Short mmCIF file of C-alpha atoms (C1' of nucleotides) and ligand atoms in Angstrom, two decimals:
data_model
loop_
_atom_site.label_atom_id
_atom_site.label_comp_id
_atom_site.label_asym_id
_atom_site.label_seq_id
_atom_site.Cartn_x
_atom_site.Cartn_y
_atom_site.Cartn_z
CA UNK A 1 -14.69 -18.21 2.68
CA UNK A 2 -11.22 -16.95 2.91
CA UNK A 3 -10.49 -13.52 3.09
CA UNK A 4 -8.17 -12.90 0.38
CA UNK A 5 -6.32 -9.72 0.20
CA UNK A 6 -7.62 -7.29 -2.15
CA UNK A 7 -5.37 -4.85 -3.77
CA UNK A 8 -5.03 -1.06 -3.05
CA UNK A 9 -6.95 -0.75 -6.45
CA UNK A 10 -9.33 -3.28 -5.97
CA UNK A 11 -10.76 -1.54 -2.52
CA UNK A 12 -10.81 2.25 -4.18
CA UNK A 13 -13.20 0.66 -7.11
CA UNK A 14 -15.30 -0.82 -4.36
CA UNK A 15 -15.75 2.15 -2.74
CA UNK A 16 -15.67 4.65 -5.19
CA UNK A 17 -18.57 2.80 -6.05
CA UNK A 18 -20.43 2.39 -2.89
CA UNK A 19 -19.96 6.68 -2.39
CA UNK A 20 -20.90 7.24 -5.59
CA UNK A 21 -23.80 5.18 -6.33
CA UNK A 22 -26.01 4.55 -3.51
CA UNK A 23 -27.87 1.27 -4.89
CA UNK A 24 -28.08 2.05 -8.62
CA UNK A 25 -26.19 1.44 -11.31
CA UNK A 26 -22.77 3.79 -11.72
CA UNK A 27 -21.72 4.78 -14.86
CA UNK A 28 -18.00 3.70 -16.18
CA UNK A 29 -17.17 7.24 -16.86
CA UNK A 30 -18.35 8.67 -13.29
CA UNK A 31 -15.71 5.86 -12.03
CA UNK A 32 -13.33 7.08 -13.99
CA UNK A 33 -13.67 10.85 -13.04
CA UNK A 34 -13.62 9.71 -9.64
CA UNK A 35 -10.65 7.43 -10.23
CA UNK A 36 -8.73 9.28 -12.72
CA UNK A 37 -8.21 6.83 -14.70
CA UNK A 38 -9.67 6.47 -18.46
CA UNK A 39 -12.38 4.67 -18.96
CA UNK A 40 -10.45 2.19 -20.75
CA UNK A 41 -8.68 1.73 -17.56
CA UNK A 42 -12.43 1.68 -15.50
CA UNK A 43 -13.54 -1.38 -18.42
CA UNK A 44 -10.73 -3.86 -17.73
CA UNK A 45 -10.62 -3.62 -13.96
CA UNK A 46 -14.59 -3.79 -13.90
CA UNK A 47 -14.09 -7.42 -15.38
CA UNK A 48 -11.66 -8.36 -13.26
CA UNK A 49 -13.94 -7.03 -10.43
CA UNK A 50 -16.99 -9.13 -12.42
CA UNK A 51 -14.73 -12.32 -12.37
CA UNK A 52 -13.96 -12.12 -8.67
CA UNK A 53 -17.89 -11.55 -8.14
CA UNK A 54 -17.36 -8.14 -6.87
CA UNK A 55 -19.97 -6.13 -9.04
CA UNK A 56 -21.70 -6.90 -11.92
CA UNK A 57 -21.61 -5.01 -15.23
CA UNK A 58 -24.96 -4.53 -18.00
CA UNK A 59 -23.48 -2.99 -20.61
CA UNK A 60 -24.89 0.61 -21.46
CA UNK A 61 -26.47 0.32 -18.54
CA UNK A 62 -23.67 0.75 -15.56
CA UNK A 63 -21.81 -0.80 -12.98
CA UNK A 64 -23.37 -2.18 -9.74
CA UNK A 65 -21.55 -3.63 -6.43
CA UNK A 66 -22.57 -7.16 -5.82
CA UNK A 67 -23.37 -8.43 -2.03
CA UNK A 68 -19.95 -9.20 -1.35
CA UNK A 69 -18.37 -6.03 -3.16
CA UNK A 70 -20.57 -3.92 -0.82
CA UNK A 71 -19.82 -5.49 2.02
CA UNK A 72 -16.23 -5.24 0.75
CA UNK A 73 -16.58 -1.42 0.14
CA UNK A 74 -18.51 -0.89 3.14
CA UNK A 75 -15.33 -2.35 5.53
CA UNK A 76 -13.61 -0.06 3.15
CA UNK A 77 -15.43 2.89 4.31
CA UNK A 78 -15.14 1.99 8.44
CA UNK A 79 -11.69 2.09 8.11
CA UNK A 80 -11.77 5.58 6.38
CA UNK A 81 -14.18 6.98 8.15
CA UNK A 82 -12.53 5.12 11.65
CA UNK A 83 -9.05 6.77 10.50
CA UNK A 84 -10.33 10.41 9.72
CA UNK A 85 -11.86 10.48 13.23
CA UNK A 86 -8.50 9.51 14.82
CA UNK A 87 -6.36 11.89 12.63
CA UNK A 88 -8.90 14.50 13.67
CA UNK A 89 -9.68 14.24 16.86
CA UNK A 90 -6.66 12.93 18.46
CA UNK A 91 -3.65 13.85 15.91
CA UNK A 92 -4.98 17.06 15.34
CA UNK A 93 -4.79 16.92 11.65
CA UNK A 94 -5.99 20.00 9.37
CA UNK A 95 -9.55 19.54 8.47
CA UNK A 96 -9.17 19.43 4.53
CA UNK A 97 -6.26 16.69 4.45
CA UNK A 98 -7.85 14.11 6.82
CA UNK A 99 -9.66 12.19 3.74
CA UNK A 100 -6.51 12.29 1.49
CA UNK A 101 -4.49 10.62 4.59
CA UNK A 102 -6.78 8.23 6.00
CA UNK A 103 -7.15 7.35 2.16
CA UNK A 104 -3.79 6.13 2.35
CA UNK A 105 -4.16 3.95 6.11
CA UNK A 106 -7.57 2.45 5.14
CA UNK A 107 -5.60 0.24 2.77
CA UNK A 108 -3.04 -0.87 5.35
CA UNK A 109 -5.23 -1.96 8.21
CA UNK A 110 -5.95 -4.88 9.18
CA UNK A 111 -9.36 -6.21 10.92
CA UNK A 112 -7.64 -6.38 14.39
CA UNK A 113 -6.21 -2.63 13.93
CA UNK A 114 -9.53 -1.54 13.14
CA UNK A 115 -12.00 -2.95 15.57
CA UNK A 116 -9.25 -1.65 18.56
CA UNK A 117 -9.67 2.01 16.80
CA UNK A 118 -12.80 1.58 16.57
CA UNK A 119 -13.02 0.68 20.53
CA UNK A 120 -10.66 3.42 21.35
CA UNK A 121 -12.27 5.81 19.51
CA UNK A 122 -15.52 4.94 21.33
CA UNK A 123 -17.28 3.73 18.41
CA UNK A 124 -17.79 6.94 16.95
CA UNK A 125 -20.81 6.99 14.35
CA UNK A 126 -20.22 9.76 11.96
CA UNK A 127 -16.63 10.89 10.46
CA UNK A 128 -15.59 14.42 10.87
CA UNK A 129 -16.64 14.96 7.06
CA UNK A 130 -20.41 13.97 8.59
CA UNK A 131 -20.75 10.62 7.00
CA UNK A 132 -21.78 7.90 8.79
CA UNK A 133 -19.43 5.04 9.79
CA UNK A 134 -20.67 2.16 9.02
CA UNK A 135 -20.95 -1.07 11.85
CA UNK A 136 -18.40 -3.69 11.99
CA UNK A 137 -20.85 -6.29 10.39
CA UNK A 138 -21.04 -4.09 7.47
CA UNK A 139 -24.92 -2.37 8.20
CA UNK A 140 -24.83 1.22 7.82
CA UNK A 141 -27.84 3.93 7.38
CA UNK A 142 -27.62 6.27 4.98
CA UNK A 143 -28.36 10.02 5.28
CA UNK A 144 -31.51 11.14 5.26
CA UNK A 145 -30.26 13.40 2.95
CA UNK A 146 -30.26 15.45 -0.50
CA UNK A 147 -27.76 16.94 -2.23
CA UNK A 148 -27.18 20.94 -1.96
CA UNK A 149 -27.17 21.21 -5.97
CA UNK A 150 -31.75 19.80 -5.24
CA UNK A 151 -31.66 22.97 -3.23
CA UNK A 152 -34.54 25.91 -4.08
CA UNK A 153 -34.67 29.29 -4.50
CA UNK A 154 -35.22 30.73 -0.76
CA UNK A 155 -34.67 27.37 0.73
CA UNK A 156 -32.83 26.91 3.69
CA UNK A 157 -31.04 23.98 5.06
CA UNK A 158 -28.40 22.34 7.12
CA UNK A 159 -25.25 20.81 6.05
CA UNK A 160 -25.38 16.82 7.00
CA UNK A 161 -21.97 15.70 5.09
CA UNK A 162 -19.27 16.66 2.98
CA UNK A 163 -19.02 13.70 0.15
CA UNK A 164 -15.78 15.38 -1.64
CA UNK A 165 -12.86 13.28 -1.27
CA UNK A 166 -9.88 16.23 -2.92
CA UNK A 167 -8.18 17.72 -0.61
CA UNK A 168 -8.72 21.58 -2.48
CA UNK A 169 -12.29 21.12 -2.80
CA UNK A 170 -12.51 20.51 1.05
CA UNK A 171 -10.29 23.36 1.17
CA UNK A 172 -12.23 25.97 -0.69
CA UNK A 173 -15.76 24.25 1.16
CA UNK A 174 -13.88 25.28 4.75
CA UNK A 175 -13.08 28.39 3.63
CA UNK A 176 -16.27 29.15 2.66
CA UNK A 177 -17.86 27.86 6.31
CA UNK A 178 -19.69 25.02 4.16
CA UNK A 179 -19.34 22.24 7.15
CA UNK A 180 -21.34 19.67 9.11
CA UNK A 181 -23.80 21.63 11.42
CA UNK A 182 -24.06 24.78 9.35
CA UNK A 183 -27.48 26.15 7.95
CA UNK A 184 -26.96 27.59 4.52
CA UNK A 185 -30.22 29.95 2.82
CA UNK A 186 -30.26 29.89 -1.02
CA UNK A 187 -30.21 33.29 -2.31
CA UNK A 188 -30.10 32.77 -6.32
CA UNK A 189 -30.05 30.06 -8.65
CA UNK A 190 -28.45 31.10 -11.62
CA UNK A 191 -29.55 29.72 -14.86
CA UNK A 192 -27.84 27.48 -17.57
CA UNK A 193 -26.24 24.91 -14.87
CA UNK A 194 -24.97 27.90 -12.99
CA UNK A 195 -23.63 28.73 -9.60
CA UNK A 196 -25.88 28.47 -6.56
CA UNK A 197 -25.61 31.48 -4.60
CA UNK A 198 -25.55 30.70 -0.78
CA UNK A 199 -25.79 32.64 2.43
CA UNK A 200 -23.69 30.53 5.08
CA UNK A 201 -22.09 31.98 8.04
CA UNK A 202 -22.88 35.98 7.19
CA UNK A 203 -21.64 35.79 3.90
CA UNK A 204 -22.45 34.86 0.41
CA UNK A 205 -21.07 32.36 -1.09
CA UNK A 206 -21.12 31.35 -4.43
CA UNK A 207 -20.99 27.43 -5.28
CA UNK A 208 -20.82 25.37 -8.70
CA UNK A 209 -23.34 22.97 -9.14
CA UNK A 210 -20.73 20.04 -9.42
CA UNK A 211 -19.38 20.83 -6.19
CA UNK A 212 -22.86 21.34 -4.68
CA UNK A 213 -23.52 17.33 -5.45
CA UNK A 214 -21.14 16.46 -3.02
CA UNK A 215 -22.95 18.67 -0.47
CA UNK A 216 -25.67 16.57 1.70
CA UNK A 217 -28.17 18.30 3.27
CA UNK A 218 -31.30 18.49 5.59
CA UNK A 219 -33.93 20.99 4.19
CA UNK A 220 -35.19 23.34 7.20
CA UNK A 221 -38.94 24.67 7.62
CA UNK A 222 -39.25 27.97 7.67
CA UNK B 1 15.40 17.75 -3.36
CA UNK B 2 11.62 16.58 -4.09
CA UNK B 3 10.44 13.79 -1.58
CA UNK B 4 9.83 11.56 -4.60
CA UNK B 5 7.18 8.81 -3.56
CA UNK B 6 9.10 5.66 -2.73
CA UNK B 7 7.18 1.91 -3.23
CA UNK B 8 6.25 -0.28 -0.25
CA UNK B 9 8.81 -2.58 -1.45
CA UNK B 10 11.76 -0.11 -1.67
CA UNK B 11 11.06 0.79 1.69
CA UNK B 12 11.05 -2.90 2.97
CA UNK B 13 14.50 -3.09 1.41
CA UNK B 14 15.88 -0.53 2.48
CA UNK B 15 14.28 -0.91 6.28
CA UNK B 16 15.54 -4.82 5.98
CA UNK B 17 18.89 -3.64 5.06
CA UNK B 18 19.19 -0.63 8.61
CA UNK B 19 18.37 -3.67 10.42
CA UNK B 20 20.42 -5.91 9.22
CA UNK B 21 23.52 -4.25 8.44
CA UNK B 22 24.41 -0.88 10.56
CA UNK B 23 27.34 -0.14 8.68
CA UNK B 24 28.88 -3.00 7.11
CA UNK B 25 27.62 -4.60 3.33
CA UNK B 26 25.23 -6.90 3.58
CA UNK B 27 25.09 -10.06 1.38
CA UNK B 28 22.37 -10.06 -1.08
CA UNK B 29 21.63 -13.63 0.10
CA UNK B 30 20.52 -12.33 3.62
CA UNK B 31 18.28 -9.57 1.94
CA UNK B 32 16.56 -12.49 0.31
CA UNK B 33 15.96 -14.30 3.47
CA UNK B 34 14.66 -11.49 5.41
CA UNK B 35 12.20 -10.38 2.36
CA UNK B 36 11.38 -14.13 1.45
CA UNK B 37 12.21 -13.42 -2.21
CA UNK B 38 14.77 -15.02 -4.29
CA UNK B 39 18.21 -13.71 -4.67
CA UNK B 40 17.25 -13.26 -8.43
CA UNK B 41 14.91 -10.60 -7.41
CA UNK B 42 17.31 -9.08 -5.24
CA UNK B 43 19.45 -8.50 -7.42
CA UNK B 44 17.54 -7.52 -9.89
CA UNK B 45 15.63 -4.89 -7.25
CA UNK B 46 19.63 -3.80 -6.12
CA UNK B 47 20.15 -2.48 -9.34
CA UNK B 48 16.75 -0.63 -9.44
CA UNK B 49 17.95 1.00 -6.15
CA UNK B 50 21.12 1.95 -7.16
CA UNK B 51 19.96 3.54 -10.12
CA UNK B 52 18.38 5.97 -7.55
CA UNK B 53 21.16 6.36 -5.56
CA UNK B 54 19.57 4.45 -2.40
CA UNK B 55 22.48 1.60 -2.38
CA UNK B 56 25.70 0.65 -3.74
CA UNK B 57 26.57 -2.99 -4.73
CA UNK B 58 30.16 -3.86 -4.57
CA UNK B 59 29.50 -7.26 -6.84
CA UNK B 60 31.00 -10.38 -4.12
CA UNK B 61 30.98 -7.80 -1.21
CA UNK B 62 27.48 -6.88 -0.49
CA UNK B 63 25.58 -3.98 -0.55
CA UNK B 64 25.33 -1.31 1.33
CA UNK B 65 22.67 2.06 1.84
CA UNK B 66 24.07 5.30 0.83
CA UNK B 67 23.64 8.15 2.96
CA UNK B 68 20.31 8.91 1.06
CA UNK B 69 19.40 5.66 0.92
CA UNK B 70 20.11 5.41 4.76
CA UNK B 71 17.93 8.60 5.62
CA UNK B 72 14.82 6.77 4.01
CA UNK B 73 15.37 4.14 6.05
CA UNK B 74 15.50 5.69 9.32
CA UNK B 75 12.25 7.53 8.27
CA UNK B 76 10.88 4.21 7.29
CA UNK B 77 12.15 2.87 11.21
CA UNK B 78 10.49 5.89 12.79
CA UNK B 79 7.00 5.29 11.41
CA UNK B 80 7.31 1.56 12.07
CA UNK B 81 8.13 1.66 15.07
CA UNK B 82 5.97 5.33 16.48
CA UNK B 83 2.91 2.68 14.95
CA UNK B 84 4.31 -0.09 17.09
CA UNK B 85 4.24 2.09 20.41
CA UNK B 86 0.37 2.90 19.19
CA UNK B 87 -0.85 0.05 18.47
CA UNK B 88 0.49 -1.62 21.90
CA UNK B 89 -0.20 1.65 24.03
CA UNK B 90 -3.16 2.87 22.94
CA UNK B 91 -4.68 -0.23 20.95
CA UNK B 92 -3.85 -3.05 23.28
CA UNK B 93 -2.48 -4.98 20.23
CA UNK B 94 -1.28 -8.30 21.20
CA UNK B 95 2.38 -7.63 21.39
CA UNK B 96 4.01 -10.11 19.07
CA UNK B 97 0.83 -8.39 16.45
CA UNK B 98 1.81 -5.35 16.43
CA UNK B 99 5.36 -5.48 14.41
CA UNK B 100 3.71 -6.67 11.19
CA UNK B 101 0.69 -4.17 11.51
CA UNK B 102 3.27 -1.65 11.94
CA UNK B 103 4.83 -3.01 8.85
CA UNK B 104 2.14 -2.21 6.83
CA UNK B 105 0.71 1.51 7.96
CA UNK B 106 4.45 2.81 8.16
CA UNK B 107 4.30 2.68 3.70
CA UNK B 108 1.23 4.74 4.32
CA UNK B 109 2.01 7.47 6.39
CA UNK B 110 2.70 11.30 5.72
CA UNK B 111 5.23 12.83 7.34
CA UNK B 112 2.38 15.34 8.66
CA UNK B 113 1.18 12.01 10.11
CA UNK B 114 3.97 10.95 11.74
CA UNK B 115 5.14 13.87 13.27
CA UNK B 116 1.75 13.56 14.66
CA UNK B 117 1.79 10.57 15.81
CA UNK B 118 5.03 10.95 17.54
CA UNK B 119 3.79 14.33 19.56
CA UNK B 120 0.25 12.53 20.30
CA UNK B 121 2.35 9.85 21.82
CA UNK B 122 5.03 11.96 23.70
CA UNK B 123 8.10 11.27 21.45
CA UNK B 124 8.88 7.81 22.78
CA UNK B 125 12.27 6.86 22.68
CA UNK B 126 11.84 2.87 22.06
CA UNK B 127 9.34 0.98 20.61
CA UNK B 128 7.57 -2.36 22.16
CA UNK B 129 10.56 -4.31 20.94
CA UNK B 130 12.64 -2.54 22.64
CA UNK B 131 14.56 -0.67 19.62
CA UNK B 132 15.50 3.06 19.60
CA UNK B 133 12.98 5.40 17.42
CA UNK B 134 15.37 7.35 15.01
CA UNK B 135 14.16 11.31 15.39
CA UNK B 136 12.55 13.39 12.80
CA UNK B 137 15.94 14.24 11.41
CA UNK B 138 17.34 10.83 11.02
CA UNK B 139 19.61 10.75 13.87
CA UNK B 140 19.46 7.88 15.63
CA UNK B 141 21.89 6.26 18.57
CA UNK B 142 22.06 3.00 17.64
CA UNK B 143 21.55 0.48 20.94
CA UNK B 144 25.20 -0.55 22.79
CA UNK B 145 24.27 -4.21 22.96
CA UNK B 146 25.69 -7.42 21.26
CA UNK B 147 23.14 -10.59 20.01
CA UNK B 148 23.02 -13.11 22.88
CA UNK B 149 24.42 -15.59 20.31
CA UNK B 150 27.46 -14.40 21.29
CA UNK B 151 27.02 -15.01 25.37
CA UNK B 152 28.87 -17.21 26.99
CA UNK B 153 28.45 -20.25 29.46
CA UNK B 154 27.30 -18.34 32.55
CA UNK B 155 27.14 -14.62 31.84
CA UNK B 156 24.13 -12.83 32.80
CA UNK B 157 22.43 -10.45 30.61
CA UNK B 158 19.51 -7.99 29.84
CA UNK B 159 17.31 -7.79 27.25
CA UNK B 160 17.00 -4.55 25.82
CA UNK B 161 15.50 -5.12 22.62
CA UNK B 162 13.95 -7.71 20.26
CA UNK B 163 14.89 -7.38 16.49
CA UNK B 164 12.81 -10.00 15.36
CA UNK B 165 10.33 -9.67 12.81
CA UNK B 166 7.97 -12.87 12.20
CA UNK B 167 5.22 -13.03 14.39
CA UNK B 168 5.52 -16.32 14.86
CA UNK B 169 9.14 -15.82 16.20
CA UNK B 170 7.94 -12.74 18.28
CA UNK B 171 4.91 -15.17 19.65
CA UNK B 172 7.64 -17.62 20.86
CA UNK B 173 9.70 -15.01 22.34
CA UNK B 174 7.20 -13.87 24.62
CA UNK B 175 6.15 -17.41 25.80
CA UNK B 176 9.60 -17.98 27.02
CA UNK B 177 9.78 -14.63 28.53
CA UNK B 178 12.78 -13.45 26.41
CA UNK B 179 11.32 -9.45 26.27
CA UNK B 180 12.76 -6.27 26.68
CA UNK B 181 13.83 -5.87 30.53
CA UNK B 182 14.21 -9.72 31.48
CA UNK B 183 17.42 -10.90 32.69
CA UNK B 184 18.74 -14.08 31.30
CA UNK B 185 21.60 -16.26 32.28
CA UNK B 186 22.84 -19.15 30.08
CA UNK B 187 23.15 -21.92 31.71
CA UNK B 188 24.47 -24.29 28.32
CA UNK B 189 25.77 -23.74 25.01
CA UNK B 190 25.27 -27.11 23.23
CA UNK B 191 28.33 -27.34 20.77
CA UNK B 192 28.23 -27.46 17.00
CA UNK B 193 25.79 -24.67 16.81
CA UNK B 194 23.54 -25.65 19.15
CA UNK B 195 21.10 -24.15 21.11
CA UNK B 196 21.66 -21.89 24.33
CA UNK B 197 19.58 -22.88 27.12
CA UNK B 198 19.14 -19.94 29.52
CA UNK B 199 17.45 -19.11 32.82
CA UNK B 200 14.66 -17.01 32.24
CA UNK B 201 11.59 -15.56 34.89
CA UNK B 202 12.04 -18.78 36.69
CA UNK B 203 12.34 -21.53 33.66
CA UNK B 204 15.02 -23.52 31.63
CA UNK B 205 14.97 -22.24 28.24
CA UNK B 206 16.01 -23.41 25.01
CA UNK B 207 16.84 -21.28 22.56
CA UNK B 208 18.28 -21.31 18.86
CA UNK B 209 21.47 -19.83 17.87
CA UNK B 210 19.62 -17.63 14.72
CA UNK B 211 16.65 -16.50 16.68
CA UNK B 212 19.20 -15.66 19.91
CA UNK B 213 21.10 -13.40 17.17
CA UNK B 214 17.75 -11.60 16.93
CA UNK B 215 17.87 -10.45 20.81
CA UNK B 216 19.60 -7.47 21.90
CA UNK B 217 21.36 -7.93 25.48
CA UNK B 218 23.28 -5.79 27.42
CA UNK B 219 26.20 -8.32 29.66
CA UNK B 220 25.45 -7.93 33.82
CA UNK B 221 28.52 -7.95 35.83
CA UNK B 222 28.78 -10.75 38.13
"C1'" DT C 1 -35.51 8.01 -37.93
"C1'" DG C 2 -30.85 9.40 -38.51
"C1'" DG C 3 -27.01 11.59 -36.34
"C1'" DA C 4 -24.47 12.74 -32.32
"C1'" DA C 5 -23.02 11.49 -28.15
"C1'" DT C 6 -21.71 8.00 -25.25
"C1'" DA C 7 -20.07 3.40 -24.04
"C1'" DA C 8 -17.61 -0.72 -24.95
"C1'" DT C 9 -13.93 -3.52 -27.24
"C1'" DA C 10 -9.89 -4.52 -29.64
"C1'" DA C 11 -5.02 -4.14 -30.09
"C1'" DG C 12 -0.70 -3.06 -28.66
"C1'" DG C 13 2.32 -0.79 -25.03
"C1'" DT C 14 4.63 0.39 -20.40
"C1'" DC C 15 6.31 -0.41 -15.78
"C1'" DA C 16 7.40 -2.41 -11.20
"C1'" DA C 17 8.14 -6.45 -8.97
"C1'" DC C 18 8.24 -10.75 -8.78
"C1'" DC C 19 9.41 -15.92 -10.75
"C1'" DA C 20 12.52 -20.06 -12.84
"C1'" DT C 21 16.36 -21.91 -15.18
"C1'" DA C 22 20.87 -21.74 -16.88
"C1'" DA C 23 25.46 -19.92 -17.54
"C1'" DC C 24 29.30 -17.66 -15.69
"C1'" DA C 25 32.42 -15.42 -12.12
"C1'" DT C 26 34.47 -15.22 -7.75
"C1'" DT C 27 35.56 -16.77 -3.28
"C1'" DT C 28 36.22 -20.27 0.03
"C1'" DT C 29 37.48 -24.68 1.39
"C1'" DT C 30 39.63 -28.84 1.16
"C1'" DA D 1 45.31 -26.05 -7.26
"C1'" DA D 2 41.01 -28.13 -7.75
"C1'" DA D 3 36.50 -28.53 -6.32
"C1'" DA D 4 32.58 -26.75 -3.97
"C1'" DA D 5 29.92 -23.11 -2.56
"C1'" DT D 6 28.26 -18.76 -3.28
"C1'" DG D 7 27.07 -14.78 -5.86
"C1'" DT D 8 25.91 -12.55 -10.38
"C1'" DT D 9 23.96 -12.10 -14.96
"C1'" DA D 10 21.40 -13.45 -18.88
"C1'" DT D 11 16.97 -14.90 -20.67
"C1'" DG D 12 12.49 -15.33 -20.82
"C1'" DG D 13 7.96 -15.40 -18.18
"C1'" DT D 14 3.91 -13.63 -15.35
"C1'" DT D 15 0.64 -10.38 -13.20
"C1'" DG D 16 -1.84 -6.15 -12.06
"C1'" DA D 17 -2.80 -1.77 -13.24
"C1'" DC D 18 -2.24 1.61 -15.97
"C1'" DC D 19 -1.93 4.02 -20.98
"C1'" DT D 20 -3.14 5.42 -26.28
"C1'" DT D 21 -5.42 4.92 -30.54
"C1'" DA D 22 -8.67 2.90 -33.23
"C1'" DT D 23 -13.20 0.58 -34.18
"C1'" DT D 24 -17.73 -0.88 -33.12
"C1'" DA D 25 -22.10 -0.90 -30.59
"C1'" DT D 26 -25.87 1.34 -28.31
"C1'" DT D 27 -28.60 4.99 -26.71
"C1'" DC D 28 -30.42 9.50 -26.89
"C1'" DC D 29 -32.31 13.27 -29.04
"C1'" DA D 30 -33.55 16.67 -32.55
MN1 MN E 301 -7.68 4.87 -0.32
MN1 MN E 302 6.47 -2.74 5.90
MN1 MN E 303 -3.31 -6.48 -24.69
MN1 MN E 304 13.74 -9.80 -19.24
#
DNA sequence: TGGAATAATAAGGTCAACCATAACATTTTT
DNA sequence: AAAAATGTTATGGTTGACCTTATTATTCCA
């Protein structure tokens, strides 16, 4: 089984997928979003993706990684996730652009380059983001998590991960103290798919409900 | 002056070309060789470039970087080779390895990252192979050394860098013990282009005249 | 159950970077 | 001064990854 080299292209569909969708099905348009690309754009490469037996498509019903195009999107994601903790930690690189440049190395590393980060690093398990790295044979545990946007009235809870990938969302999260570690309290829900209203760090904060998806937390007693 | 995003391959040619040429035009022909594409494409890919004022073809001379063209590729020769001092230092990357690892993260590499990258790792002044880093402006003092193609029957000389690219090439370098620091003496220059044979960390050497024009020496007196 | 919304396809383009083959121009060598 | 070698241009292809503008199919919902 030779490892041919995917494209660039080829390894953000694979993951895009694998952030986005968990086990289930993805829809073509979420990809797109994601992507920025049309869906037009988000049809053709899914075949191509279907004829190299990287996911598998029902129509109307979504896309969905195959074994290999996990495993595939899961390397994808240790080299990320590997890359954000160096440019962190040891370059000393501003919180909110981390993602957008390891985004760029993931693509450029080769399986040498990444188990020696991985050892120099110290095998870290989590990213500075909060997401779990996954092994070097591809296993990786999800969160035990739910997204901030489940959140109740009153609730309170702790921030596991931040799943946003653009660099001004991660901005205007830091800004607003919503980061690994913190516990945030829910102080209104607005109606009509409206804002969540969050105390986090002394202050209220107000958060869409889009943006709030990409929040993963731990729900506290209490 | 935006810092319009350049592609991986204009970088290589414009990288292959500081190598190759310091000053002088270089002939399309070598340009192939060194990118293992057809002259064809080179062509074709000179014209691209000098639509952008990166190079100037003088048609039957050669080509030859502008002074825009030549800025990009001192940038590109400063990421290369900060990665290559990495990699080796910090990754214990097998030294003939970590050129064409280099080769790839240098195309994706911000210049937040790189600057760094070069204050995590102290500013180095030479990479693995021996070559000079260019600084974060571009300037760059190119190494006072001559190919040891051109020795002659008996001198003694220093290696002080390795501009070889192939791993394969790099890998045979180091099992002769022609690296950065040795001293050689050439003990035999086989006529009609034949191979040098040198005296090298306590062995008889033989070594072609093309990959000899690939290592740097400095000439020992006496 | 019939629209509306959503998803998929079809058709026709673009662009960068490669390829081969052939014709032509210039330089170098004999 | 020819001939040979080298370099350039012209033509015509390919591939991946995008795009737009229809058209058609399915699902969802009132
Ligand atoms: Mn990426
Ligand atoms: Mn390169
Ligand atoms: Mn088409
Ligand atoms: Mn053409």
């Amino acid at each position: 089984m030779t490892v041919m080299h995917l494209s660039e292209s080829t390894e953000m569909y694979l993951k895009a997928m694998a952030e986005l969708g968990g086990q289930d099905a993805i829809a073509a348009a979420r990809l797109a979003e994601r992507l920025n690309v049309t869906p037009v754009s988000v049809n053709e490469m899914v075949r191509r993706l279907g004829e190299q037996g990287l996911v598998s498509h029902i129509p109307y019903k979504g896309v969905r990684l195959t074994k290999k195009g996990r495993e595939v999107a899961c390397n994808v994601l240790r080299r990320q996730r590997l890359w954000e903790c160096f440019l962190y930690d040891h370059l000393k690189i501003e919180w909110s652009q981390v993602y957008e440049f390891a985004c760029s190395l993931e693509h450029a590393t080769a399986p040498e380059v990444t188990e020696a980060l991985a050892g120099f690093l110290g095998n870290p398990q989590t990213c500075p983001r909060g997401n779990p790295i996954p092994a070097a044979d591809g296993s990786f545990k999800p969160l035990d998590a739910m997204p901030l946007s489940e959140a109740k009235l009153g609730e309170m809870a702790q921030v596991l991960a931040v799943n946003a990938t653009a660099t001004d969302v991660l901005k205007y999260l830091q800004e607003k103290n919503i980061l690994p570690g913190r516990v945030v309290t829910v102080i209104e829900v607005a109606p009509m798919q409206g804002p969540l209203t969050l105390h986090v760090g002394g202050k209220d904060v107000a958060l869409g409900l889009s943006m709030a998806e990409f929040v993963l937390v731990k729900k506290i007693d209490k």
